[in-house]
């Protein structure tokens, strides 16, 4: 009798699990070969996964033409659809970075790549930004680059956003010989032509640089900026003229960690860590700079955690022990799971991005590697998809095999995996109640 019960329950469990697995497609896959580092990840409008990364040693200045940026497109189950490199002529650069990857309404892609060479001359820094427009299959439509020569200056793009059907907004900072930092707005059309460039402000050199920008409405651009641990909100008109410039947060006994927007860009989030005990605090502001909430996260798992995603119902943190921790709106942890790829031995880990997908899963782009010095730093990159709601994967029925006496009892228990499944309620049933009953 018990074997009959086991068979019925296990068949039902396998049917449900295989159907859920087919729909959700959890996976953990290496993105590319060794010496590849992922930088950006997004879910496309066609519900596919797009990853931008760099192949080659990160800082090898000895080998010419060794770096290559690579785009990889996967289906929702992690199978590679195509992999391309838009530009095979990189040259010898000391540093290469991927600034952003933007998908347009028609599926076209805008890839912004940054090259920085401080070895071309003792006192001359070469900053070059290249813009690539590609179709949804990775075919190059056009390529536009700028050559900007700065003497003892360093320029970096901190934030990008498409602000209309035909223009992109870039927020940059220019450091002048470690003396001053100039915050600057550039607006380009969709062909990469410069439409507007304007300095917002110049301050003493900022050791800490956190800048984000957002088109608040059709007439206002909002810039959030960390300045010596203070957080400033700068409102600009569409021509980048300053309308308001206010400090909304000044820390006392805290180190500022992050400034970011929630997913819908309706709230500004500031995370900071208390100097005395490293506890994590998360503050939310509306776009006028008014405080909405300020929460101390009590769980010790948050002490060394970074917030990667936030919407009205979900927050996603990853701590420096490589555990991902999705929470509800009140920061109650749903579950904790190890993020590193089990097939990679090297434990130097950083997270390049977290995406919430259409099927209520998380996709994590991570890098694991080893640093052998400036000329040999390298990485493996992996992408991992995990259900936000943990479903039951296996049920094992435990107990004796038979009832030996009429009217006897048989006790059965169910062992459920994973142990952090969201719903572990089991309904027991029997096909013929004339033979046995369940109580």
CSV table of C-alpha atoms in Angstrom, one decimal:
chain,number,residue,atom,x,y,z
A,1,UNK,CA,0.0,0.0,0.0
A,2,UNK,CA,2.7,2.4,0.9
A,3,UNK,CA,4.5,1.8,-2.4
A,4,UNK,CA,1.3,2.8,-4.2
A,5,UNK,CA,1.2,6.1,-2.2
A,6,UNK,CA,4.8,6.8,-3.0
A,7,UNK,CA,4.3,6.1,-6.7
A,8,UNK,CA,1.3,8.5,-6.9
A,9,UNK,CA,2.9,11.3,-5.0
A,10,UNK,CA,6.3,11.0,-6.8
A,11,UNK,CA,4.7,10.9,-10.2
A,12,UNK,CA,2.7,14.0,-9.4
A,13,UNK,CA,5.8,15.8,-8.0
A,14,UNK,CA,7.9,15.0,-11.0
A,15,UNK,CA,5.2,16.2,-13.4
A,16,UNK,CA,4.8,19.5,-11.5
A,17,UNK,CA,8.6,20.0,-11.2
A,18,UNK,CA,9.4,19.2,-14.9
A,19,UNK,CA,6.6,21.6,-16.0
A,20,UNK,CA,7.9,24.4,-13.7
A,21,UNK,CA,11.5,23.8,-14.8
A,22,UNK,CA,10.5,24.0,-18.5
A,23,UNK,CA,8.8,27.4,-17.9
A,24,UNK,CA,11.4,29.0,-15.5
A,25,UNK,CA,14.7,27.6,-16.8
A,26,UNK,CA,17.1,28.1,-13.9
A,27,UNK,CA,20.7,27.8,-15.0
A,28,UNK,CA,24.3,28.6,-14.1
A,29,UNK,CA,26.6,29.0,-17.2
A,30,UNK,CA,30.0,30.4,-18.0
A,31,UNK,CA,29.5,33.3,-20.5
A,32,UNK,CA,32.8,33.1,-22.5
A,33,UNK,CA,36.3,31.6,-22.3
A,34,UNK,CA,39.0,32.5,-19.8
A,35,UNK,CA,40.1,36.2,-19.8
A,36,UNK,CA,36.6,37.5,-20.2
A,37,UNK,CA,34.9,40.0,-17.9
A,38,UNK,CA,31.2,40.8,-18.0
A,39,UNK,CA,30.2,44.5,-17.5
A,40,UNK,CA,26.5,44.9,-18.5
A,41,UNK,CA,23.5,42.7,-18.6
A,42,UNK,CA,19.9,43.3,-19.6
A,43,UNK,CA,16.7,41.4,-20.6
A,44,UNK,CA,15.6,42.5,-24.1
A,45,UNK,CA,12.1,43.3,-25.1
A,46,UNK,CA,11.9,39.9,-26.8
A,47,UNK,CA,12.6,38.3,-23.4
A,48,UNK,CA,16.2,37.3,-24.2
A,49,UNK,CA,19.4,38.0,-22.3
A,50,UNK,CA,22.1,40.3,-23.6
A,51,UNK,CA,25.6,40.5,-22.0
A,52,UNK,CA,28.4,43.0,-22.9
A,53,UNK,CA,31.9,42.2,-21.8
A,54,UNK,CA,35.6,42.5,-22.5
A,55,UNK,CA,37.8,39.6,-23.6
A,56,UNK,CA,41.5,39.8,-22.8
A,57,UNK,CA,43.8,40.7,-19.9
A,58,UNK,CA,42.3,43.7,-18.2
A,59,UNK,CA,45.4,45.8,-17.9
A,60,UNK,CA,48.1,44.2,-20.1
A,61,UNK,CA,50.0,47.0,-21.6
A,62,UNK,CA,52.7,44.8,-23.1
A,63,UNK,CA,50.6,43.1,-25.8
A,64,UNK,CA,49.0,45.2,-28.6
A,65,UNK,CA,45.5,44.5,-29.9
A,66,UNK,CA,44.8,42.1,-27.0
A,67,UNK,CA,41.5,43.5,-25.8
A,68,UNK,CA,38.1,42.9,-27.5
A,69,UNK,CA,34.6,43.8,-26.4
A,70,UNK,CA,32.1,41.1,-27.0
A,71,UNK,CA,28.3,41.0,-27.1
A,72,UNK,CA,26.5,37.7,-26.3
A,73,UNK,CA,22.9,37.1,-26.7
A,74,UNK,CA,21.2,34.1,-25.0
A,75,UNK,CA,17.7,32.8,-24.9
A,76,UNK,CA,15.7,32.7,-21.6
A,77,UNK,CA,17.3,29.3,-20.7
A,78,UNK,CA,20.9,30.5,-21.2
A,79,UNK,CA,21.5,29.0,-24.7
A,80,UNK,CA,23.8,31.2,-26.8
A,81,UNK,CA,22.0,32.6,-29.9
A,82,UNK,CA,24.9,34.7,-31.1
A,83,UNK,CA,28.2,36.2,-30.0
A,84,UNK,CA,29.9,39.1,-31.8
A,85,UNK,CA,32.6,41.7,-31.4
A,86,UNK,CA,31.6,45.0,-33.1
A,87,UNK,CA,35.1,46.3,-33.4
A,88,UNK,CA,38.3,44.2,-34.1
A,89,UNK,CA,40.6,47.2,-34.1
A,90,UNK,CA,41.2,48.2,-30.5
A,91,UNK,CA,44.9,49.2,-30.4
A,92,UNK,CA,47.2,49.2,-27.4
A,93,UNK,CA,45.3,50.7,-24.4
A,94,UNK,CA,46.1,50.6,-20.7
A,95,UNK,CA,42.5,50.4,-19.8
A,96,UNK,CA,39.2,49.6,-21.5
A,97,UNK,CA,35.7,49.9,-20.1
A,98,UNK,CA,32.1,49.4,-21.2
A,99,UNK,CA,30.1,52.4,-20.2
A,100,UNK,CA,26.6,51.3,-21.2
A,101,UNK,CA,24.4,49.0,-23.3
A,102,UNK,CA,21.0,50.5,-24.2
A,103,UNK,CA,18.2,48.7,-26.1
A,104,UNK,CA,15.9,51.0,-28.2
A,105,UNK,CA,12.2,50.6,-28.8
A,106,UNK,CA,12.8,48.9,-32.2
A,107,UNK,CA,15.3,46.4,-30.7
A,108,UNK,CA,18.4,48.3,-31.9
A,109,UNK,CA,21.3,48.4,-29.5
A,110,UNK,CA,23.6,51.3,-28.5
A,111,UNK,CA,27.0,50.2,-27.1
A,112,UNK,CA,29.2,52.9,-25.5
A,113,UNK,CA,32.9,51.9,-25.0
A,114,UNK,CA,35.6,53.9,-23.3
A,115,UNK,CA,39.4,53.6,-23.9
A,116,UNK,CA,41.9,55.4,-21.7
A,117,UNK,CA,45.7,55.4,-22.5
A,118,UNK,CA,47.9,57.1,-20.0
A,119,UNK,CA,51.1,55.6,-21.5
A,120,UNK,CA,51.0,57.5,-24.9
A,121,UNK,CA,53.0,60.3,-23.3
A,122,UNK,CA,54.3,61.4,-19.9
A,123,UNK,CA,51.9,64.3,-19.6
A,124,UNK,CA,49.1,63.6,-22.2
A,125,UNK,CA,46.2,61.4,-21.5
A,126,UNK,CA,44.2,60.0,-24.4
A,127,UNK,CA,40.4,59.6,-23.7
A,128,UNK,CA,38.4,58.0,-26.5
A,129,UNK,CA,34.7,57.1,-26.5
A,130,UNK,CA,33.3,54.9,-29.3
A,131,UNK,CA,29.6,54.6,-30.0
A,132,UNK,CA,28.3,51.5,-31.8
A,133,UNK,CA,24.8,51.2,-33.2
A,134,UNK,CA,23.7,47.6,-33.9
A,135,UNK,CA,20.5,45.9,-34.9
A,136,UNK,CA,18.9,43.2,-32.7
A,137,UNK,CA,21.0,40.5,-34.3
A,138,UNK,CA,24.3,42.3,-33.6
A,139,UNK,CA,24.9,43.6,-37.1
A,140,UNK,CA,26.9,46.9,-37.0
A,141,UNK,CA,24.9,49.9,-38.4
A,142,UNK,CA,27.5,52.6,-37.7
A,143,UNK,CA,30.5,53.4,-35.5
A,144,UNK,CA,31.4,56.9,-34.2
A,145,UNK,CA,34.4,57.8,-32.1
A,146,UNK,CA,35.8,60.9,-30.4
A,147,UNK,CA,39.5,61.6,-29.8
A,148,UNK,CA,39.9,64.0,-26.9
A,149,UNK,CA,43.4,65.0,-25.7
A,150,UNK,CA,43.7,66.2,-22.1
A,151,UNK,CA,46.9,67.4,-20.4
A,152,UNK,CA,47.0,66.0,-16.9
A,153,UNK,CA,43.2,65.4,-17.0
A,154,UNK,CA,41.1,62.3,-16.8
A,155,UNK,CA,37.5,62.0,-18.1
A,156,UNK,CA,34.9,59.4,-17.3
A,157,UNK,CA,31.3,58.9,-18.2
A,158,UNK,CA,29.3,58.0,-15.0
A,159,UNK,CA,25.7,57.9,-16.3
A,160,UNK,CA,23.9,57.5,-19.6
A,161,UNK,CA,20.3,57.7,-20.5
A,162,UNK,CA,18.2,57.9,-23.7
A,163,UNK,CA,16.1,61.0,-23.2
A,164,UNK,CA,14.2,61.2,-26.4
A,165,UNK,CA,13.7,59.2,-29.7
A,166,UNK,CA,16.8,60.9,-31.1
A,167,UNK,CA,19.1,61.9,-28.3
A,168,UNK,CA,21.2,60.4,-25.5
A,169,UNK,CA,22.3,62.1,-22.3
A,170,UNK,CA,25.8,61.6,-20.8
A,171,UNK,CA,27.0,62.7,-17.4
A,172,UNK,CA,30.7,63.0,-17.2
A,173,UNK,CA,33.4,64.1,-14.7
A,174,UNK,CA,36.7,65.5,-15.6
A,175,UNK,CA,39.6,65.5,-13.0
A,176,UNK,CA,42.3,68.1,-13.5
A,177,UNK,CA,45.6,66.9,-12.1
A,178,UNK,CA,44.0,65.9,-8.8
A,179,UNK,CA,43.1,69.5,-8.1
A,180,UNK,CA,39.5,69.9,-9.3
A,181,UNK,CA,36.6,67.9,-10.6
A,182,UNK,CA,34.2,69.3,-13.3
A,183,UNK,CA,30.8,67.8,-13.7
A,184,UNK,CA,29.7,68.0,-17.3
A,185,UNK,CA,26.6,67.2,-19.4
A,186,UNK,CA,26.9,66.0,-23.0
A,187,UNK,CA,23.9,65.3,-25.3
A,188,UNK,CA,24.4,63.3,-28.5
A,189,UNK,CA,22.0,62.4,-31.3
A,190,UNK,CA,21.3,58.7,-32.3
A,191,UNK,CA,24.1,59.0,-34.9
A,192,UNK,CA,26.7,59.9,-32.3
A,193,UNK,CA,26.9,63.6,-33.2
A,194,UNK,CA,27.4,66.0,-30.3
A,195,UNK,CA,24.3,68.3,-29.8
A,196,UNK,CA,25.2,70.0,-26.5
A,197,UNK,CA,28.1,70.1,-24.0
A,198,UNK,CA,28.0,72.2,-20.8
A,199,UNK,CA,29.8,72.3,-17.5
A,200,UNK,CA,27.4,72.0,-14.5
A,201,UNK,CA,29.9,72.9,-11.7
A,202,UNK,CA,33.5,72.6,-10.7
A,203,UNK,CA,34.6,71.7,-7.2
A,204,UNK,CA,37.8,70.7,-5.4
A,205,UNK,CA,39.0,67.3,-6.5
A,206,UNK,CA,36.6,64.6,-5.4
A,207,UNK,CA,38.1,61.3,-4.1
A,208,UNK,CA,34.7,59.8,-4.0
A,209,UNK,CA,32.8,59.9,-7.3
A,210,UNK,CA,29.1,58.8,-7.5
A,211,UNK,CA,27.1,60.5,-10.2
A,212,UNK,CA,23.7,59.5,-11.6
A,213,UNK,CA,21.3,61.4,-13.9
A,214,UNK,CA,17.7,61.1,-15.0
A,215,UNK,CA,15.3,62.9,-17.2
A,216,UNK,CA,12.8,63.9,-14.5
A,217,UNK,CA,10.2,65.2,-17.0
A,218,UNK,CA,10.2,66.8,-20.4
A,219,UNK,CA,11.7,70.1,-19.1
A,220,UNK,CA,14.0,69.0,-16.2
A,221,UNK,CA,17.2,66.9,-16.0
A,222,UNK,CA,18.0,65.7,-12.4
A,223,UNK,CA,21.6,65.0,-11.4
A,224,UNK,CA,22.4,63.2,-8.1
A,225,UNK,CA,26.0,63.7,-7.0
A,226,UNK,CA,28.2,62.6,-4.1
A,227,UNK,CA,30.4,65.5,-3.1
A,228,UNK,CA,32.7,64.8,-0.1
A,229,UNK,CA,30.2,62.4,1.3
A,230,UNK,CA,27.3,64.9,0.9
A,231,UNK,CA,24.6,64.1,-1.6
A,232,UNK,CA,23.5,66.9,-3.8
A,233,UNK,CA,20.5,67.1,-6.2
A,234,UNK,CA,21.0,69.4,-9.1
A,235,UNK,CA,18.0,70.2,-11.4
A,236,UNK,CA,18.7,71.5,-14.9
A,237,UNK,CA,16.6,72.7,-17.7
A,238,UNK,CA,16.8,70.8,-21.0
A,239,UNK,CA,19.6,73.1,-22.1
A,240,UNK,CA,21.6,72.0,-19.0
A,241,UNK,CA,21.3,75.3,-17.2
A,242,UNK,CA,21.2,74.9,-13.4
A,243,UNK,CA,17.8,75.7,-11.9
A,244,UNK,CA,18.3,74.2,-8.4
A,245,UNK,CA,21.4,72.9,-6.5
A,246,UNK,CA,20.6,71.5,-3.0
A,247,UNK,CA,22.3,69.2,-0.5
A,248,UNK,CA,19.7,66.6,0.7
A,249,UNK,CA,22.0,64.5,2.8
A,250,UNK,CA,25.0,65.1,5.1
A,251,UNK,CA,26.4,62.0,6.9
A,252,UNK,CA,27.3,62.0,10.5
A,253,UNK,CA,29.2,58.9,11.6
A,254,UNK,CA,28.5,57.1,8.2
A,255,UNK,CA,30.3,56.2,5.0
A,256,UNK,CA,28.3,56.8,1.9
A,257,UNK,CA,28.1,53.6,-0.3
A,258,UNK,CA,25.6,54.2,-3.1
A,259,UNK,CA,23.3,56.5,-4.9
A,260,UNK,CA,20.8,54.8,-7.2
A,261,UNK,CA,17.3,55.0,-8.5
A,262,UNK,CA,14.6,52.4,-8.0
A,263,UNK,CA,13.5,50.5,-11.1
A,264,UNK,CA,10.9,53.0,-12.2
A,265,UNK,CA,13.1,56.0,-11.4
A,266,UNK,CA,10.5,57.5,-9.1
A,267,UNK,CA,12.7,57.3,-5.9
A,268,UNK,CA,16.3,58.1,-5.1
A,269,UNK,CA,18.0,55.5,-2.8
A,270,UNK,CA,21.0,56.2,-0.6
A,271,UNK,CA,22.8,53.4,1.1
A,272,UNK,CA,25.4,54.1,3.8
A,273,UNK,CA,27.3,52.2,6.4
A,274,UNK,CA,27.8,53.2,10.0
A,275,UNK,CA,31.5,53.7,10.8
A,276,UNK,CA,31.2,52.3,14.4
A,277,UNK,CA,29.6,48.9,13.6
A,278,UNK,CA,29.4,48.7,9.8
A,279,UNK,CA,25.6,48.3,10.0
A,280,UNK,CA,23.8,49.1,6.7
A,281,UNK,CA,21.2,51.9,6.4
A,282,UNK,CA,18.9,52.5,3.4
A,283,UNK,CA,17.2,55.8,2.8
A,284,UNK,CA,14.6,56.6,0.2
A,285,UNK,CA,13.8,60.1,-1.2
A,286,UNK,CA,11.3,61.3,-3.7
A,287,UNK,CA,12.7,63.2,-6.7
A,288,UNK,CA,12.2,66.5,-4.9
A,289,UNK,CA,14.7,65.4,-2.3
A,290,UNK,CA,12.1,64.8,0.5
A,291,UNK,CA,12.9,61.8,2.8
A,292,UNK,CA,10.4,58.9,2.5
A,293,UNK,CA,12.0,56.4,4.8
A,294,UNK,CA,15.3,55.6,6.5
A,295,UNK,CA,15.8,52.0,7.5
A,296,UNK,CA,18.5,50.2,9.6
A,297,UNK,CA,18.9,46.7,8.3
A,298,UNK,CA,19.4,44.6,11.4
A,299,UNK,CA,20.4,41.2,9.9
A,300,UNK,CA,24.2,40.7,10.1
A,301,UNK,CA,24.1,39.4,6.5
A,302,UNK,CA,23.5,43.1,5.4
A,303,UNK,CA,26.7,44.4,7.1
A,304,UNK,CA,28.8,44.0,3.9
A,305,UNK,CA,26.1,44.0,1.3
A,306,UNK,CA,25.4,46.1,-1.8
A,307,UNK,CA,21.9,46.9,-3.2
A,308,UNK,CA,21.7,45.9,-6.9
A,309,UNK,CA,18.0,46.2,-7.6
A,310,UNK,CA,14.9,47.8,-6.0
A,311,UNK,CA,11.2,48.1,-7.0
A,312,UNK,CA,8.0,48.5,-4.9
A,313,UNK,CA,8.0,44.8,-3.9
A,314,UNK,CA,11.5,43.6,-4.2
A,315,UNK,CA,15.1,44.5,-3.2
A,316,UNK,CA,18.1,42.4,-4.1
A,317,UNK,CA,21.4,42.6,-2.1
A,318,UNK,CA,24.6,40.7,-2.6
A,319,UNK,CA,27.1,40.6,0.2
A,320,UNK,CA,30.9,40.2,0.0
A,321,UNK,CA,30.5,36.5,0.9
A,322,UNK,CA,28.9,36.2,-2.5
A,323,UNK,CA,25.4,35.5,-1.2
A,324,UNK,CA,22.4,36.9,-3.0
A,325,UNK,CA,19.5,38.1,-0.7
A,326,UNK,CA,16.2,39.1,-2.2
A,327,UNK,CA,13.9,40.9,0.3
A,328,UNK,CA,10.4,42.3,0.4
A,329,UNK,CA,9.7,46.0,0.5
A,330,UNK,CA,10.4,46.0,4.3
A,331,UNK,CA,13.8,44.3,3.8
A,332,UNK,CA,12.7,40.9,5.1
A,333,UNK,CA,15.0,38.3,3.5
A,334,UNK,CA,13.2,35.7,1.4
A,335,UNK,CA,16.2,33.4,1.1
A,336,UNK,CA,20.0,33.5,0.8
A,337,UNK,CA,21.9,31.6,-1.9
A,338,UNK,CA,25.5,31.3,-3.0
A,339,UNK,CA,26.1,33.1,-6.3
A,340,UNK,CA,29.5,31.9,-7.4
A,341,UNK,CA,29.8,29.4,-10.3
A,342,UNK,CA,30.7,26.0,-8.9
A,343,UNK,CA,32.8,25.2,-12.0
A,344,UNK,CA,35.3,28.1,-11.4
A,345,UNK,CA,38.0,27.6,-8.8
A,346,UNK,CA,39.0,31.2,-8.5
A,347,UNK,CA,37.2,33.1,-5.7
A,348,UNK,CA,37.9,36.7,-6.5
A,349,UNK,CA,34.3,37.7,-7.1
A,350,UNK,CA,32.5,40.8,-8.2
A,351,UNK,CA,28.9,41.3,-9.4
A,352,UNK,CA,28.4,43.2,-12.7
A,353,UNK,CA,24.6,43.4,-12.6
A,354,UNK,CA,21.3,41.9,-11.5
A,355,UNK,CA,18.2,41.8,-13.6
A,356,UNK,CA,14.6,40.9,-12.7
A,357,UNK,CA,13.0,39.0,-15.6
A,358,UNK,CA,9.5,38.8,-17.0
A,359,UNK,CA,9.1,35.3,-15.4
A,360,UNK,CA,9.9,36.6,-11.9
A,361,UNK,CA,13.4,35.3,-11.8
A,362,UNK,CA,16.8,37.0,-11.0
A,363,UNK,CA,19.6,36.9,-13.5
A,364,UNK,CA,23.1,37.6,-12.0
A,365,UNK,CA,26.1,38.5,-14.1
A,366,UNK,CA,29.2,37.7,-12.0
A,367,UNK,CA,33.0,37.6,-12.5
A,368,UNK,CA,35.4,35.3,-10.8
A,369,UNK,CA,39.2,35.6,-11.4
A,370,UNK,CA,42.7,36.1,-10.2
A,371,UNK,CA,45.0,39.1,-10.1
A,372,UNK,CA,48.5,38.4,-11.1
A,373,UNK,CA,49.5,42.0,-11.3
A,374,UNK,CA,48.8,44.8,-13.8
A,375,UNK,CA,49.8,42.8,-16.8
A,376,UNK,CA,48.0,39.5,-16.1
A,377,UNK,CA,44.7,40.2,-14.3
A,378,UNK,CA,42.0,38.0,-15.8
A,379,UNK,CA,38.5,36.7,-15.2
A,380,UNK,CA,35.9,34.1,-16.0
A,381,UNK,CA,32.4,35.5,-16.3
A,382,UNK,CA,29.2,33.6,-15.5
A,383,UNK,CA,25.5,34.2,-15.7
A,384,UNK,CA,23.1,32.6,-13.2
A,385,UNK,CA,19.3,32.5,-13.3
A,386,UNK,CA,17.4,31.9,-10.0
A,387,UNK,CA,13.7,31.8,-9.2
A,388,UNK,CA,12.6,34.5,-6.8
A,389,UNK,CA,10.0,32.2,-5.6
A,390,UNK,CA,11.7,28.9,-4.6
A,391,UNK,CA,9.7,25.9,-5.9
A,392,UNK,CA,9.9,22.4,-4.6
A,393,UNK,CA,12.3,20.3,-6.6
A,394,UNK,CA,12.2,16.9,-4.9
A,395,UNK,CA,10.0,15.1,-2.4
A,396,UNK,CA,11.3,12.0,-0.7
A,397,UNK,CA,8.8,9.8,1.2
A,398,UNK,CA,10.4,8.3,4.3
A,399,UNK,CA,9.0,5.4,6.4
A,400,UNK,CA,8.5,1.6,6.5
A,401,UNK,CA,7.4,-0.4,3.4
A,402,UNK,CA,4.3,-2.1,4.6
A,403,UNK,CA,1.5,-2.6,7.3
A,404,UNK,CA,1.8,-6.1,8.7
A,405,UNK,CA,-1.4,-6.3,10.7
A,406,UNK,CA,-5.0,-5.5,10.0
A,407,UNK,CA,-5.9,-2.1,11.4
A,408,UNK,CA,-2.2,-1.3,11.9
A,409,UNK,CA,-0.6,2.1,11.5
A,410,UNK,CA,2.2,3.3,9.2
A,411,UNK,CA,3.9,6.6,9.7
A,412,UNK,CA,5.3,8.4,6.6
A,413,UNK,CA,7.2,11.7,6.4
A,414,UNK,CA,8.1,13.9,3.4
A,415,UNK,CA,11.6,15.3,3.0
A,416,UNK,CA,11.4,18.4,0.8
A,417,UNK,CA,14.2,20.1,-1.1
A,418,UNK,CA,15.2,22.9,-1.4
A,419,UNK,CA,14.7,23.5,2.3
A,420,UNK,CA,14.0,27.2,1.6
A,421,UNK,CA,11.1,26.4,-0.8
A,422,UNK,CA,8.4,29.1,-0.5
A,423,UNK,CA,5.5,26.6,-0.1
A,424,UNK,CA,6.3,23.2,1.6
A,425,UNK,CA,2.7,22.2,2.3
A,426,UNK,CA,2.0,18.6,1.3
A,427,UNK,CA,-1.4,17.2,0.6
A,428,UNK,CA,-1.5,13.4,1.2
A,429,UNK,CA,-4.0,11.3,-0.6
A,430,UNK,CA,-4.8,7.6,-1.4
A,431,UNK,CA,-6.5,6.1,-4.4
A,432,UNK,CA,-8.6,3.4,-2.6
A,433,UNK,CA,-9.9,4.4,0.8
A,434,UNK,CA,-11.4,0.9,1.2
A,435,UNK,CA,-7.9,-0.5,1.7
A,436,UNK,CA,-6.4,2.3,3.9
A,437,UNK,CA,-7.1,5.8,5.1
A,438,UNK,CA,-4.8,8.7,5.9
A,439,UNK,CA,-5.1,10.6,9.2
